[in-house]
Amino acid sequence: MVACRAIGILSRFSAFRILRSRGYICRNFTGSSALLTRTHINYGVKGDVAVVRINSPNSKVNTLSKELHSEFSEVMNEIWASDQIRSAVLISSKPGCFIAGADINMLAACKTLQEVTQLSQEAQRIVEKLEKSTKPIVAAINGSCLGGGLEVAISCQYRIATKDRKTVLGTPEVLLGALPGAGGTQRLPKMVGVPAALDMMLTGRSIRADRAKKMGLVDQLVEPLGPGLKPPEERTIEYLEEVAITFAKGLADKKISPKRDKGLVETYAMTIPFVRQQVYKKVEEKVRKQTKGLYPAPLKIIDVVKTGIEQGSDAGYLCESQKFGELVMTKESKALMGLYHGQVLCKKNKFGAPQKDVKHLAILGAGLMGAGIAQVSVDKGLKTILKDATLTALDRGQQQVFKGLNDKVKKKALTSFERDSIFSNLTGQLDYQGFEKADMVIEAVFEDLSLKHRVLKEVEAVIPDHCIFASNTSALPISEIAAVSKRPEKVIGMHYFSPVDKMQLLEIITTEKTSKDTSASAVAVGLKQGKVIIVVKDGPGFYTTRCLAPMMSEVIRILQEGVDPKKLDSLTTSFGFPVGAATLVDEVGVDVAKHVAEDLGKVFGERFGGGNPELLTQMVSKGFLGRKSGKGFYIYQEGVKRKDLNSDMDSILASLKLPPKSEVSSDEDIQFRLVTRFVNEAVMCLQEGILATPAEGDIGAVFGLGFPPCLGGPFRFVDLYGAQKIVDRLKKYEAAYGKQFTPCQLLADHANSPNKKFYQ
Amino acid sequence: MTILTYPFKNLPTASKWALRFSIRPLSCSSQLRAAPAVQTKTKKTLAKPNIRNVVVVDGVRTPFLLSGTSYKDLMPHDLARAALTGLLHRTSVPKEVVDYIIFGTVIQEVKTSNVAREAALGAGFSDKTPAHTVTMACISANQAMTTGVGLIASGQCDVIVAGGVELMSDVPIRHSRKMRKLMLDLNKAKSMGQRLSLISKFRFNFLAPELPAVSEFSTSETMGHSADRLAAAFAVSRLEQDEYALRSHSLAKKAQDEGLLSDVVPFKVPDTVTKDNGIRPSSLEQMAKLKPAFIKPYGTVTAANSSFLTDGASAMLIMAEEKALAMGYKPKAYLRDFMYVSQDPKDQLLLGPTYATPKVLEKAGLTMNDIDAFEFHEAFSGQILANFKAMDSDWFAENYMGRKTKVGLPPLEKFNNWGGSLSLGHPFGATGCRLVMAAANRLRKEGGQYGLVAACAAGGQGHAMIVEAYPK
């Protein structure tokens, strides 16, 4: 059945915030005969309204599992058969979750396409029964209503949702490479119109309750309640149930009509076949452009919607279940579901709860990173000091935080009052006042070891004993930074990615001396900041920078061989990277890239060779630092979206030109030269113990470096693509270029024994 | 010596109080000694050592009218002036003895932002008497009174006039910010060219007016909406709310008919208004027909169980006890301990009385049982009933108020017996004085010693004050 309870990939999703679970779920029911035998669902009758309460045991969320399905069917049959009952309310007993979607493991357990299709068809039958119910059913939605949950809700006759931030509706299946498989592709367009339905299904975006009301996705809103005679969450659910019952009665008495007014577009324009064709065409074009053909799900979704509208519901449902089966079986879907699992894993603190909660945070350096870290901290209620050496830098940093918050106000995600109150958590200063209260200091000063040593010593003189010193560095080994510390067990690396408020990844680096409690604290802070966290061992470049560096070296080589930066960008994006390789260098900053290349080049020698770092040196000397200086491989102008090549680069590139080797210079070879070096280095990190698990490696690569999500990360890629094929490629390039392409031992092992997989 | 004449209630704090009594200032002991003979109940009084006693000599108010009725063409200072002249007539206080005048108001008329001063000048008070205006939403008049109490208790003043005014018939509706900016820039423009270029920036949407906010600034939620959610949080039913509103209107009607609302002074507009015009006892059936006013279509707060927009003003004469006695007045009441509280403006916006009541009682060393007259501000039936439920809940007291036990429920037979804001009306800035005068007059009429005044206000704030009957 339907879709999946989650989401992966795309960063805007935060629907799966850890839900608070409270133990108050048990209530007294009036007349449920089979109360004791059911574990997922029970129902009581209030007057002539049946109240069906969903509550999956031992879980923070309700998922549509096989057990829930069968219990639900049983209960509904009882309700339909009862003379006493005239209407029903469907509600969850869990605060913060209506139904979060289908059980993803149930899908993963399917071996064949037919099995998946069958699951979809079963789900379709159940929701069809709901839709055709003669007794009106009201879905009372509090918390996440996603995927299959939404498909259940939209097959009910009426929907009431709490206007809570936790209440989000959406069809995130596309983010897992699938489509809504329980009739969602057929019902949603009828309910909210084709354009809005396609938008929901193709982006997987979560829709807040008030927006859902405007779209016609829900019929009524209920405001969440404050404290009364019970905890607010509990009373809110009760109140939602009370309101839903009055509406259920009203519907049964025909005092309330479930009909909705459709907009002009739906009523008139979309009835014209020509207009509909134009809409499909337009959307398809857009999808092709954005997915570059790498993701099969979006096109199939359009296809299924089209089938339903043009050929009728029966054809639509059939098409939906078949395409659902096909999609779930694709490599892309497996990769995306793998990322989902990885993400869940990286949202946990494997070190347990820290001894002391970090409440006061201090950040050194108000640059892009420092201010970004401040922004994601203050809005989670951390009292944050932002310190810099100069007023100008500090002002810029504080303004960055304010702008970040204010943009949320413009998007109506915050009120201006909330913005002000959040912003008051930030203190900007030039001195070390108040550091005696800090529980954690994160330094984000310039990447220079002696500077980092200086601030570490300065800070240690003013902070309390329990305070943790975290360094935000992308390449400097933490143990070298910690060398001057009086208390190295309190020193840890926290590598954020820019822009901090958008990038979900946080790479935490522990040295041999870092204590477990320090790690627990750092992870706890990161989780609070909403990050997906990988914990890696210390070493040059840690994990992320180390994987990126050989790929960047190859980028330089490819450019030296005369490939146009634009062409290179298009080759990388068409492979699935969100940002082209040349653009990435500009975004990261040419000086930073040079710094990293030199540092790591010294340590790793020829394995990081290939491109000539002289290219970067010359660019830096001419001031081509990338986006921040306005020029890099491209020219950047304020307010101009179009990027032109920087023609001044021609002479630099010409002076370093190397002849291309024709046997390894096809478009595909160029793509694989980049990717295989990345993958080879990632596997090496696992081999050397820098990485603890392949899952963390995949999450780090996808969320931090933009490794193509459709490939699921370097390790998943090896599993799905085949280690042997990758090793073959590496050997071919090794023959042409040398040792930088030598496959590492672990990768060779996997190639030699085909049963070896990173994910069993 | 006073100890001997006062039989004490057997309170645990009695000894402490005894100590305080023994060192009471001598100036008022003569009055107090006479008191037990006439008072129906005999309790300790709440005087404090070394702090001056503050008394209410008397207080008046204009009739409270539904906005848009007889007062609709007036300005706020007209109503305030009427309350002040009414007070002058009622008390015959010589204008020159008034040290200071303080008024409360909420929606300010921009022309008379210090409405206290404009009204005082017009009412013929001495132009040597300073006046200022305070604002604290629905407890603005309370703030005016307690500011006065503070000035007297600290010895800064002897005679204060405190009051409040609200005229909801007319509210300042502004041009939009864009339009205002354009107009201000035009003012500064020097050449015709500058003016023309500014005018060219004009867009029609600049003309959309800006109404005074009816919603909380911090949460953007209107008060009625919050009241509806509060009622739902405490599971107060529509019927309960309608019943309470009906009670308020019935009691107000009775009080009006029996002439108990003696604080009302007539107002001539040109036709003389003598009575509050919002009292409309209806039937539960009639009230049940109304649609919800805020949370549509299923909410429980309606026009019939909410207080209505009201025009009105109130004023009262507050003095140091010895000054009042020296001038030959028979004061009506003492103003005793008071307390301001504030809490979450979103979910506990209207729970001020619940929080303020136990605190002020503790401060005064009293219990709920000691109170003979409760005067609570009725913003909404649902708000009053939610406060009742909160005060009656151990769970709420433990989890939100940091108390071990519940506050306790005020007995309904002592509660707002002469009607309340739901029926008499609620001119935001003026209600506080009405509550105190109602408590004082009820204590005189019904014979009790202590009155408790409590109110909630926008911003999640609240107020409570103990009013002690002046011995007859």
Coordinates of C-alpha atoms in Angstrom, one line a residue, chain A residues 522-735:
Chain A
A522 CA 28.0 17.6 20.6
V523 CA 25.6 15.2 19.0
A524 CA 22.8 16.4 21.3
V525 CA 23.5 20.0 20.3
G526 CA 23.6 19.0 16.6
L527 CA 20.3 17.2 16.9
K528 CA 18.8 20.2 18.6
Q529 CA 19.9 22.3 15.7
G530 CA 18.0 19.9 13.4
K531 CA 21.0 18.3 11.9
V532 CA 21.6 14.9 10.5
I533 CA 24.7 13.7 12.1
I534 CA 27.6 11.4 11.2
V535 CA 30.3 10.8 13.7
V536 CA 33.8 10.1 12.3
K537 CA 37.3 9.6 13.5
D538 CA 39.9 12.3 13.3
G539 CA 42.2 12.3 10.3
P540 CA 43.2 14.7 7.5
G541 CA 40.0 15.9 5.8
F542 CA 37.9 13.6 8.1
Y543 CA 35.4 11.9 5.9
T544 CA 33.6 14.5 3.7
T545 CA 36.5 16.8 2.8
R546 CA 38.7 13.7 2.1
C547 CA 36.2 12.3 -0.3
L548 CA 35.7 15.5 -2.1
A549 CA 39.4 16.3 -2.5
P550 CA 40.3 13.6 -5.0
M551 CA 37.2 14.3 -7.0
M552 CA 38.2 18.0 -7.1
S553 CA 41.7 17.0 -8.2
E554 CA 40.1 15.2 -11.1
V555 CA 38.0 18.3 -11.8
I556 CA 41.2 20.3 -12.3
R557 CA 42.6 17.6 -14.5
I558 CA 39.5 17.5 -16.6
L559 CA 39.6 21.3 -17.0
Q560 CA 43.3 21.1 -17.8
E561 CA 42.4 18.7 -20.6
G562 CA 40.4 21.4 -22.2
V563 CA 36.9 20.6 -21.1
D564 CA 34.8 23.7 -20.8
P565 CA 33.6 24.5 -17.2
K566 CA 30.0 24.7 -18.5
K567 CA 30.3 21.3 -20.2
L568 CA 31.8 19.9 -17.0
D569 CA 28.9 21.3 -15.0
S570 CA 26.4 19.7 -17.3
L571 CA 28.2 16.4 -17.2
T572 CA 28.1 16.3 -13.4
T573 CA 24.6 17.5 -13.0
S574 CA 23.3 15.1 -15.5
F575 CA 24.9 12.3 -13.4
G576 CA 22.8 13.5 -10.5
F577 CA 24.9 15.9 -8.6
P578 CA 22.8 18.9 -7.6
V579 CA 25.6 21.4 -8.3
G580 CA 28.0 21.2 -11.2
A581 CA 31.7 20.5 -10.3
A582 CA 33.1 23.8 -11.6
T583 CA 30.3 25.7 -9.9
L584 CA 30.9 23.8 -6.7
V585 CA 34.5 25.1 -6.6
D586 CA 33.2 28.6 -7.1
E587 CA 30.7 28.1 -4.3
V588 CA 33.1 26.6 -1.8
G589 CA 35.7 29.3 -2.6
V590 CA 38.8 28.8 -4.7
D591 CA 41.1 29.8 -1.8
V592 CA 39.5 27.2 0.5
A593 CA 39.8 24.5 -2.2
K594 CA 43.5 25.5 -2.7
H595 CA 44.1 25.3 1.0
V596 CA 42.5 21.9 1.3
A597 CA 44.2 20.6 -1.8
E598 CA 47.6 21.6 -0.5
D599 CA 47.1 20.3 3.0
L600 CA 45.7 16.9 1.9
G601 CA 48.0 16.7 -1.0
K602 CA 51.0 16.8 1.4
V603 CA 49.5 14.0 3.5
F604 CA 48.1 11.7 0.8
G605 CA 50.6 12.3 -1.9
E606 CA 50.0 10.9 -5.3
R607 CA 46.6 9.4 -4.5
F608 CA 45.3 12.9 -4.4
G609 CA 47.2 13.9 -7.5
G610 CA 46.0 14.2 -11.0
G611 CA 45.1 17.8 -11.4
N612 CA 47.7 20.5 -11.0
P613 CA 47.0 22.7 -7.9
E614 CA 48.8 25.4 -9.7
L615 CA 45.5 26.2 -11.4
L616 CA 44.0 27.1 -8.1
T617 CA 47.1 29.1 -7.0
Q618 CA 46.9 31.2 -10.1
M619 CA 43.2 31.8 -9.7
V620 CA 43.8 33.0 -6.1
S621 CA 46.6 35.3 -7.1
K622 CA 44.3 36.9 -9.7
G623 CA 41.5 37.3 -7.1
F624 CA 39.2 34.7 -8.7
L625 CA 38.0 33.3 -5.4
G626 CA 34.6 32.2 -6.7
R627 CA 31.2 33.6 -5.8
K628 CA 32.4 35.6 -2.9
S629 CA 34.7 37.7 -4.9
G630 CA 32.4 37.9 -7.9
K631 CA 34.7 35.9 -10.2
G632 CA 35.8 32.3 -10.4
F633 CA 35.2 30.0 -13.3
Y634 CA 32.1 32.1 -13.8
I635 CA 31.2 35.8 -13.3
Y636 CA 28.8 36.5 -10.5
Q637 CA 26.8 39.7 -10.4
E638 CA 24.3 40.8 -7.8
G639 CA 20.8 40.3 -9.1
V640 CA 21.9 38.5 -12.3
K641 CA 20.8 34.9 -12.4
R642 CA 22.6 34.0 -15.7
K643 CA 26.1 32.9 -15.2
D644 CA 28.7 33.8 -17.8
L645 CA 32.1 32.2 -18.1
N646 CA 35.0 34.2 -16.8
S647 CA 37.0 34.9 -20.0
D648 CA 40.1 35.8 -18.0
M649 CA 40.3 32.2 -17.1
D650 CA 41.2 31.3 -20.6
S651 CA 44.8 32.3 -20.3
I652 CA 45.3 30.4 -17.0
L653 CA 43.7 27.3 -18.4
A654 CA 45.7 27.6 -21.6
S655 CA 49.0 27.9 -19.7
L656 CA 48.3 24.6 -17.9
K657 CA 46.8 22.7 -20.7
L658 CA 47.3 19.0 -21.0
P659 CA 46.4 16.8 -23.9
P660 CA 43.3 14.6 -23.2
K661 CA 43.7 10.9 -23.4
S662 CA 41.1 9.8 -25.9
E663 CA 40.5 6.3 -24.5
V664 CA 39.2 7.8 -21.2
S665 CA 37.7 11.0 -22.3
S666 CA 34.2 10.2 -23.4
D667 CA 31.4 12.0 -21.5
E668 CA 30.7 8.8 -19.6
D669 CA 34.3 8.3 -18.7
I670 CA 34.6 11.8 -17.5
Q671 CA 31.6 11.3 -15.2
F672 CA 33.0 8.0 -13.9
R673 CA 36.5 9.4 -13.4
L674 CA 35.0 11.9 -11.0
V675 CA 32.6 9.5 -9.3
T676 CA 34.9 6.5 -9.0
R677 CA 37.6 8.5 -7.3
F678 CA 35.0 9.8 -4.8
V679 CA 33.6 6.3 -4.2
N680 CA 37.1 4.8 -3.9
E681 CA 38.1 7.3 -1.3
A682 CA 34.8 6.8 0.7
V683 CA 35.4 3.1 0.8
M684 CA 38.9 3.7 1.9
C685 CA 37.6 5.8 4.8
L686 CA 35.5 2.8 5.9
Q687 CA 38.5 0.6 5.5
E688 CA 40.6 2.8 7.7
G689 CA 38.0 3.1 10.3
I690 CA 37.4 6.9 9.8
L691 CA 33.8 5.9 9.1
A692 CA 32.0 3.6 11.5
T693 CA 29.2 2.5 9.2
P694 CA 28.5 2.6 5.4
A695 CA 25.2 4.3 6.3
E696 CA 26.9 7.2 7.8
G697 CA 29.2 7.4 4.7
D698 CA 26.1 7.5 2.4
I699 CA 24.4 10.1 4.5
G700 CA 27.5 12.3 4.7
A701 CA 28.1 12.1 0.9
V702 CA 24.5 12.9 0.0
F703 CA 23.6 15.5 2.6
G704 CA 27.0 17.2 2.9
L705 CA 28.5 16.9 -0.6
G706 CA 25.5 16.5 -2.9
F707 CA 26.4 12.9 -4.0
P708 CA 23.5 12.0 -6.3
P709 CA 20.6 10.9 -4.1
C710 CA 19.3 8.6 -6.8
L711 CA 22.4 6.6 -6.3
G712 CA 21.9 6.5 -2.6
G713 CA 25.4 7.4 -1.6
P714 CA 28.8 5.8 -2.5
F715 CA 28.3 2.6 -0.6
R716 CA 24.7 2.0 -1.8
F717 CA 26.1 2.8 -5.3
V718 CA 28.7 0.1 -5.0
D719 CA 26.0 -2.4 -3.9
L720 CA 23.5 -1.5 -6.6
Y721 CA 25.9 -0.8 -9.5
G722 CA 28.3 -3.7 -8.7
A723 CA 31.7 -3.5 -7.1
Q724 CA 33.3 -5.4 -9.9
K725 CA 32.1 -2.8 -12.5
I726 CA 33.5 0.0 -10.5
V727 CA 36.8 -1.7 -10.0
D728 CA 37.0 -2.4 -13.7
R729 CA 36.5 1.3 -14.4
L730 CA 39.2 2.2 -11.8
K731 CA 41.6 -0.2 -13.3
K732 CA 41.0 1.3 -16.8
Y733 CA 41.7 4.8 -15.5
E734 CA 44.7 3.6 -13.5
A735 CA 46.2 2.3 -16.6

